[in-house]
């Protein structure tokens, strides 16, 4: 019997292509620490792939097996990438950059994707990642895993988020969650077409509030929330636009969490069944904001290993600084994320009150 009670946490894994190797590093470090118990995980895109690998490995309740499964998956990604034409040029490699911005294959693919769809460019819908996920992940184990699993995809027809849980998840659901519409054909499930879950839920938090006994949500953030400076090239503009788009749904849910927290603090939700949720975030904006959008398609072993080590280091820092907060309080100030909006809203309220007072006096 353990001499201490493990701290239960929920994990929220963002999508971001090869940058998901950062999340792998975080997961590896968290699994190494036997003071934590992962109760549930939600993921989108690359986060969905990490999530199913985690669920597969934890089916036997063995963190070491989960670490091995995650490593096998990312090693498989690197092995599959060896045959890909999407590689850095010697110029990029010499100067230490990780982007594919000068790769002829990447530039050609990027240009074609703007004038032709994957139904024209890839009529057979070939996706090496699908074969990798199918070969490496045992979905029977995933469905039997005690870890609650939630994967998001975007319904193309309705524009709404669809969340798939353990009892139904299979390779199609993972590929739907990771389906970038400029690269792959929509994945059809039960007659409905789906695109990448990151567009509408990157990742969705609400399933954790409804279906997990743990009160702590640890977000592994791989899309920078802030990026100082004004993008002025076409590639920089597109990159920042993608970051804003893929963070929008998460910010909406965090705003809702803060709103409910305020009502709980004011005692206005007593007896309603709402509970206090503690939010944490593991990130490395300095490293990830320095990487261009094209690096999300770079699966070279050196790059994946670098991101893995950065993820482990970020998790190490978070554990050292915020372990005691788990189960007690949030370790990020959600309200500060929306400080500018709150200031503007407070100003609006003040102006409306002043206007109403003048009308009453008149």
Coordinates of C-alpha atoms in Angstrom, one line a residue:
X1 CA 0.0 0.0 0.0
X2 CA 1.3 3.5 -0.8
X3 CA 2.2 5.7 2.1
X4 CA 0.6 8.7 0.4
X5 CA -2.5 9.4 -1.5
X6 CA -1.8 10.1 -5.2
X7 CA -2.9 13.4 -6.6
X8 CA -5.5 12.8 -9.4
X9 CA -5.2 15.0 -12.4
X10 CA -6.9 15.4 -15.8
X11 CA -4.7 16.1 -18.9
X12 CA -5.7 18.4 -21.8
X13 CA -3.4 17.8 -24.8
X14 CA -3.3 20.3 -27.6
X15 CA -2.7 19.5 -31.3
X16 CA 0.2 20.9 -33.3
X17 CA 1.7 18.3 -35.6
X18 CA 5.3 17.3 -34.8
X19 CA 5.2 19.8 -31.9
X20 CA 3.2 17.1 -30.1
X21 CA 6.6 15.6 -29.3
X22 CA 6.8 18.3 -26.6
X23 CA 3.6 16.9 -25.0
X24 CA 5.2 13.4 -25.2
X25 CA 8.1 14.8 -23.1
X26 CA 5.7 16.2 -20.6
X27 CA 3.8 13.0 -20.3
X28 CA 7.0 11.0 -19.9
X29 CA 8.0 13.1 -16.9
X30 CA 4.5 13.0 -15.3
X31 CA 4.3 9.2 -15.7
X32 CA 7.7 9.0 -14.1
X33 CA 6.4 10.6 -10.9
X34 CA 4.4 8.1 -8.9
X35 CA 2.7 10.9 -6.9
X36 CA 0.3 11.5 -9.8
X37 CA -2.6 9.5 -11.0
X38 CA -4.0 10.4 -14.4
X39 CA -7.8 10.1 -14.3
X40 CA -8.8 11.4 -17.7
X41 CA -7.3 12.9 -20.8
X42 CA -8.8 15.0 -23.6
X43 CA -6.9 15.6 -26.9
X44 CA -7.1 17.0 -30.4
X45 CA -5.0 16.2 -33.5
X46 CA -1.5 15.3 -32.3
X47 CA -2.9 15.5 -28.8
X48 CA -5.4 12.7 -29.7
X49 CA -2.5 10.5 -30.9
X50 CA -0.6 11.1 -27.6
X51 CA -3.9 10.4 -25.7
X52 CA -4.6 7.0 -27.3
X53 CA -1.0 5.9 -26.9
X54 CA -1.3 6.9 -23.2
X55 CA -4.6 5.0 -22.8
X56 CA -3.1 1.9 -24.5
X57 CA -0.1 1.9 -22.2
X58 CA -2.1 2.6 -19.0
X59 CA -4.6 -0.3 -19.8
X60 CA -2.5 -2.5 -17.4
X61 CA -2.2 0.4 -14.9
X62 CA 1.5 0.5 -15.5
X63 CA 3.1 4.0 -16.1
X64 CA 6.3 2.4 -17.4
X65 CA 4.3 0.6 -20.1
X66 CA 2.6 3.9 -21.0
X67 CA 6.0 5.5 -21.4
X68 CA 7.2 2.7 -23.6
X69 CA 4.0 2.9 -25.8
X70 CA 4.5 6.7 -26.3
X71 CA 8.1 6.2 -27.1
X72 CA 7.3 3.5 -29.7
X73 CA 4.8 5.7 -31.3
X74 CA 7.1 8.7 -31.7
X75 CA 10.0 6.5 -32.9
X76 CA 7.5 5.2 -35.5
X77 CA 6.8 8.8 -36.5
X78 CA 10.5 9.4 -37.0
X79 CA 11.0 6.2 -38.9
X80 CA 8.1 6.9 -41.3
X81 CA 9.5 10.4 -41.9
X82 CA 12.8 9.1 -43.2
X83 CA 11.1 8.3 -46.5
X84 CA 9.3 11.7 -46.6
X85 CA 10.6 14.4 -49.0
X86 CA 9.6 17.0 -46.3
X87 CA 13.1 17.6 -44.9
X88 CA 15.2 20.6 -44.0
X89 CA 17.7 21.8 -46.6
X90 CA 21.4 21.7 -45.7
X91 CA 21.2 25.5 -45.4
X92 CA 18.6 25.3 -42.7
X93 CA 20.4 22.4 -40.9
X94 CA 23.7 24.3 -41.0
X95 CA 22.2 27.4 -39.4
X96 CA 20.3 25.5 -36.8
X97 CA 16.8 26.2 -37.9
X98 CA 14.0 23.6 -37.6
X99 CA 11.6 25.0 -40.2
X100 CA 11.0 23.6 -43.6
X101 CA 10.6 27.1 -45.1
X102 CA 13.3 26.4 -47.7
X103 CA 12.5 22.8 -48.4
X104 CA 11.5 22.5 -52.2
X105 CA 9.0 19.7 -51.3
X106 CA 7.3 21.8 -48.6
X107 CA 7.2 24.9 -50.8
X108 CA 5.7 22.9 -53.7
X109 CA 3.2 21.2 -51.4
X110 CA 2.2 24.6 -49.8
X111 CA 1.7 26.1 -53.2
X112 CA -0.4 23.2 -54.6
X113 CA -2.6 23.1 -51.5
X114 CA -3.8 26.7 -52.3
X115 CA -5.1 25.8 -55.8
X116 CA -6.0 22.1 -55.5
X117 CA -7.8 20.0 -52.9
X118 CA -6.5 16.7 -51.4
X119 CA -9.3 15.0 -53.4
X120 CA -7.3 16.0 -56.5
X121 CA -3.8 15.8 -55.2
X122 CA -4.3 12.6 -53.1
X123 CA -7.2 10.7 -54.7
X124 CA -6.2 7.5 -52.9
X125 CA -6.2 9.3 -49.6
X126 CA -2.8 7.9 -48.6
X127 CA -1.8 8.8 -45.0
X128 CA 1.2 7.1 -43.6
X129 CA 0.2 8.2 -40.1
X130 CA -3.0 6.1 -40.3
X131 CA -1.0 2.9 -40.9
X132 CA 1.3 3.8 -38.0
X133 CA -1.5 4.4 -35.6
X134 CA -3.3 1.2 -36.7
X135 CA -0.1 -0.9 -36.3
X136 CA 1.1 0.6 -33.0
X137 CA -2.1 1.2 -31.0
X138 CA -4.2 -1.6 -29.7
X139 CA -7.7 -0.1 -29.7
X140 CA -9.2 -3.0 -27.8
X141 CA -6.9 -2.0 -24.9
X142 CA -7.8 1.6 -25.4
X143 CA -11.5 0.9 -25.1
X144 CA -10.8 -1.3 -21.9
X145 CA -8.5 1.2 -20.4
X146 CA -9.4 2.7 -17.0
X147 CA -8.3 6.1 -18.2
X148 CA -11.2 8.1 -19.4
X149 CA -10.5 9.3 -23.0
X150 CA -12.0 12.1 -25.0
X151 CA -11.0 13.0 -28.6
X152 CA -12.3 15.9 -30.5
X153 CA -13.1 16.3 -34.2
X154 CA -14.8 19.1 -36.1
X155 CA -18.0 18.2 -37.9
X156 CA -17.6 19.7 -41.4
X157 CA -21.3 20.1 -42.0
X158 CA -22.3 21.7 -38.7
X159 CA -19.1 23.3 -37.7
X160 CA -19.5 21.8 -34.2
X161 CA -17.2 19.8 -32.0
X162 CA -17.8 16.1 -31.8
X163 CA -16.2 14.3 -28.9
X164 CA -15.4 10.5 -29.1
X165 CA -14.9 8.6 -25.8
X166 CA -13.2 5.2 -25.0
X167 CA -16.2 3.1 -25.8
X168 CA -16.2 3.9 -29.5
X169 CA -12.7 5.2 -30.3
X170 CA -10.8 3.5 -33.2
X171 CA -8.3 4.5 -35.8
X172 CA -10.9 6.5 -37.8
X173 CA -11.7 8.6 -34.8
X174 CA -8.0 9.5 -34.2
X175 CA -7.5 10.3 -37.9
X176 CA -10.6 12.4 -37.9
X177 CA -9.2 14.4 -35.0
X178 CA -6.0 14.9 -36.9
X179 CA -7.4 15.6 -40.4
X180 CA -6.0 18.8 -41.8
X181 CA -8.3 19.7 -44.6
X182 CA -5.6 21.1 -46.9
X183 CA -3.7 17.8 -46.7
X184 CA -6.2 15.0 -46.3
X185 CA -9.7 14.1 -47.3
X186 CA -12.4 14.5 -44.6
X187 CA -12.8 11.3 -42.5
X188 CA -16.3 10.0 -42.5
X189 CA -17.7 8.4 -39.4
X190 CA -21.4 7.3 -39.3
X191 CA -22.0 9.2 -42.5
X192 CA -20.6 12.5 -41.2
X193 CA -17.4 14.1 -42.5
X194 CA -14.9 15.4 -39.9
X195 CA -11.8 17.6 -40.0
X196 CA -9.1 18.4 -37.4
X197 CA -10.5 18.7 -33.9
X198 CA -8.2 21.7 -33.2
X199 CA -10.5 24.0 -35.1
X200 CA -13.3 23.8 -32.5
X201 CA -11.8 22.1 -29.5
X202 CA -8.1 22.3 -29.0
X203 CA -8.6 20.5 -26.7
X204 CA -12.2 20.4 -25.3
X205 CA -12.2 20.8 -21.5
X206 CA -15.9 20.3 -20.8
X207 CA -15.9 16.4 -20.9
X208 CA -13.4 16.5 -18.0
X209 CA -15.8 18.5 -15.9
X210 CA -18.7 16.2 -16.6
X211 CA -17.0 12.8 -16.5
X212 CA -14.0 12.8 -14.3
X213 CA -13.7 12.7 -10.5
X214 CA -10.5 14.8 -10.6
X215 CA -10.8 18.5 -10.0
X216 CA -7.4 19.5 -11.5
X217 CA -6.9 20.0 -15.2
X218 CA -3.4 20.2 -16.5
X219 CA -3.2 21.8 -20.0
X220 CA -0.2 21.0 -22.1
X221 CA 0.1 24.1 -24.2
X222 CA 2.0 23.8 -27.5
X223 CA 0.3 26.7 -29.4
X224 CA 1.7 30.0 -28.0
X225 CA -1.0 32.2 -26.5
X226 CA 1.0 35.4 -27.0
X227 CA 3.5 36.3 -29.7
X228 CA 5.0 39.8 -29.3
X229 CA 5.4 41.9 -32.4
X230 CA 3.5 42.3 -35.6
X231 CA 3.8 39.6 -38.3
X232 CA 4.7 41.3 -41.6
X233 CA 5.4 38.4 -44.0
X234 CA 2.8 36.2 -45.6
X235 CA 4.2 33.1 -43.7
X236 CA 4.3 34.9 -40.4
X237 CA 0.7 36.2 -40.8
X238 CA -0.5 32.7 -41.6
X239 CA 1.3 31.2 -38.7
X240 CA -0.1 33.6 -36.2
X241 CA -3.6 33.3 -37.6
X242 CA -3.4 29.5 -37.2
X243 CA -2.2 30.0 -33.6
X244 CA -5.1 32.3 -32.8
X245 CA -7.6 30.0 -34.4
X246 CA -6.3 26.9 -32.6
X247 CA -6.3 28.7 -29.3
X248 CA -9.7 30.3 -29.6
X249 CA -11.8 27.4 -28.3
X250 CA -9.6 26.8 -25.4
X251 CA -9.7 30.5 -24.4
X252 CA -13.5 30.4 -24.6
X253 CA -13.6 27.5 -22.2
X254 CA -11.1 29.0 -19.8
X255 CA -13.3 32.2 -19.8
X256 CA -16.3 30.0 -18.9
X257 CA -14.3 28.4 -16.1
X258 CA -13.4 31.8 -14.7
X259 CA -17.0 32.9 -14.9
X260 CA -18.3 29.8 -13.0
X261 CA -15.4 30.2 -10.4
X262 CA -16.5 33.8 -9.7
X263 CA -20.1 32.7 -9.2
X264 CA -19.0 30.0 -6.8
X265 CA -16.8 32.5 -4.9
X266 CA -19.9 34.7 -4.6
X267 CA -22.0 31.8 -3.3
X268 CA -24.5 32.1 -6.2
X269 CA -24.3 28.5 -7.3
X270 CA -24.9 26.7 -4.1
X271 CA -26.9 23.5 -4.5
X272 CA -26.5 23.6 -8.3
X273 CA -24.0 20.8 -8.6
X274 CA -21.2 23.0 -10.0
X275 CA -17.8 22.4 -8.5
X276 CA -14.6 24.3 -8.2
X277 CA -12.0 23.4 -10.9
X278 CA -8.3 24.0 -10.6
X279 CA -6.4 24.8 -13.8
X280 CA -2.7 24.4 -14.5
X281 CA -0.6 24.8 -17.6
X282 CA 2.7 23.3 -18.7
X283 CA 4.2 25.3 -21.5
X284 CA 7.5 26.6 -23.0
X285 CA 6.4 29.6 -25.0
X286 CA 10.1 30.7 -25.5
X287 CA 10.9 27.5 -27.4
X288 CA 7.7 26.9 -29.2
X289 CA 7.1 30.5 -30.3
X290 CA 10.5 30.5 -32.0
X291 CA 9.4 27.6 -34.3
X292 CA 7.6 28.4 -37.5
X293 CA 4.5 26.7 -38.7
X294 CA 6.3 24.5 -41.2
X295 CA 8.3 22.9 -38.4
X296 CA 5.0 21.1 -37.4
X297 CA 5.7 18.9 -40.4
X298 CA 9.3 18.2 -39.5
X299 CA 9.5 14.8 -38.0
X300 CA 13.3 14.4 -38.1
X301 CA 14.6 12.5 -35.1
X302 CA 16.8 15.3 -33.9
X303 CA 13.9 17.7 -33.8
X304 CA 11.5 15.2 -32.1
X305 CA 14.2 14.5 -29.5
X306 CA 14.8 18.2 -28.9
X307 CA 11.0 18.8 -28.3
X308 CA 10.8 15.7 -26.1
X309 CA 13.6 17.0 -23.8
X310 CA 12.1 20.5 -23.8
X311 CA 8.8 18.9 -22.7
X312 CA 10.4 16.9 -19.9
X313 CA 12.2 20.1 -18.7
X314 CA 8.9 22.1 -18.7
X315 CA 7.2 19.4 -16.7
X316 CA 10.1 19.3 -14.3
X317 CA 9.8 23.0 -13.7
X318 CA 6.0 22.8 -13.2
X319 CA 6.3 20.0 -10.7
X320 CA 8.9 21.8 -8.8
X321 CA 7.0 25.0 -8.7
X322 CA 3.3 23.9 -8.4
X323 CA 3.1 20.3 -7.1
X324 CA 1.7 21.6 -3.8
X325 CA -1.1 23.6 -5.7
X326 CA -2.6 20.4 -7.2
X327 CA -5.8 19.7 -5.3
X328 CA -5.7 23.0 -3.6
X329 CA -5.8 25.9 -6.1
X330 CA -5.1 26.8 -9.7
X331 CA -1.5 27.5 -10.6
X332 CA -2.4 29.9 -13.4
X333 CA -4.4 33.1 -13.0
X334 CA -7.1 32.7 -15.6
X335 CA -8.4 36.1 -14.9
X336 CA -5.1 37.7 -16.0
X337 CA -5.4 36.1 -19.4
X338 CA -8.4 38.2 -20.0
X339 CA -7.3 41.3 -18.1
X340 CA -7.6 43.6 -21.1
X341 CA -11.1 42.4 -21.9
X342 CA -12.1 42.8 -18.2
X343 CA -10.8 46.3 -18.1
X344 CA -12.7 47.2 -21.3
X345 CA -15.9 45.5 -19.9
X346 CA -15.6 47.4 -16.6
X347 CA -15.2 50.6 -18.5
X348 CA -18.3 49.9 -20.5
X349 CA -20.2 49.1 -17.3
X350 CA -19.0 52.4 -15.7
X351 CA -20.1 54.4 -18.7
X352 CA -23.5 52.8 -18.8
X353 CA -24.1 53.5 -15.1
X354 CA -23.0 57.1 -15.5
X355 CA -25.3 57.5 -18.6
X356 CA -28.2 56.0 -16.7
X357 CA -27.6 58.3 -13.7
X358 CA -27.7 61.4 -16.0
X359 CA -30.9 60.2 -17.5
X360 CA -32.5 59.8 -14.1
X361 CA -31.4 63.3 -13.1
X362 CA -32.8 64.8 -16.2

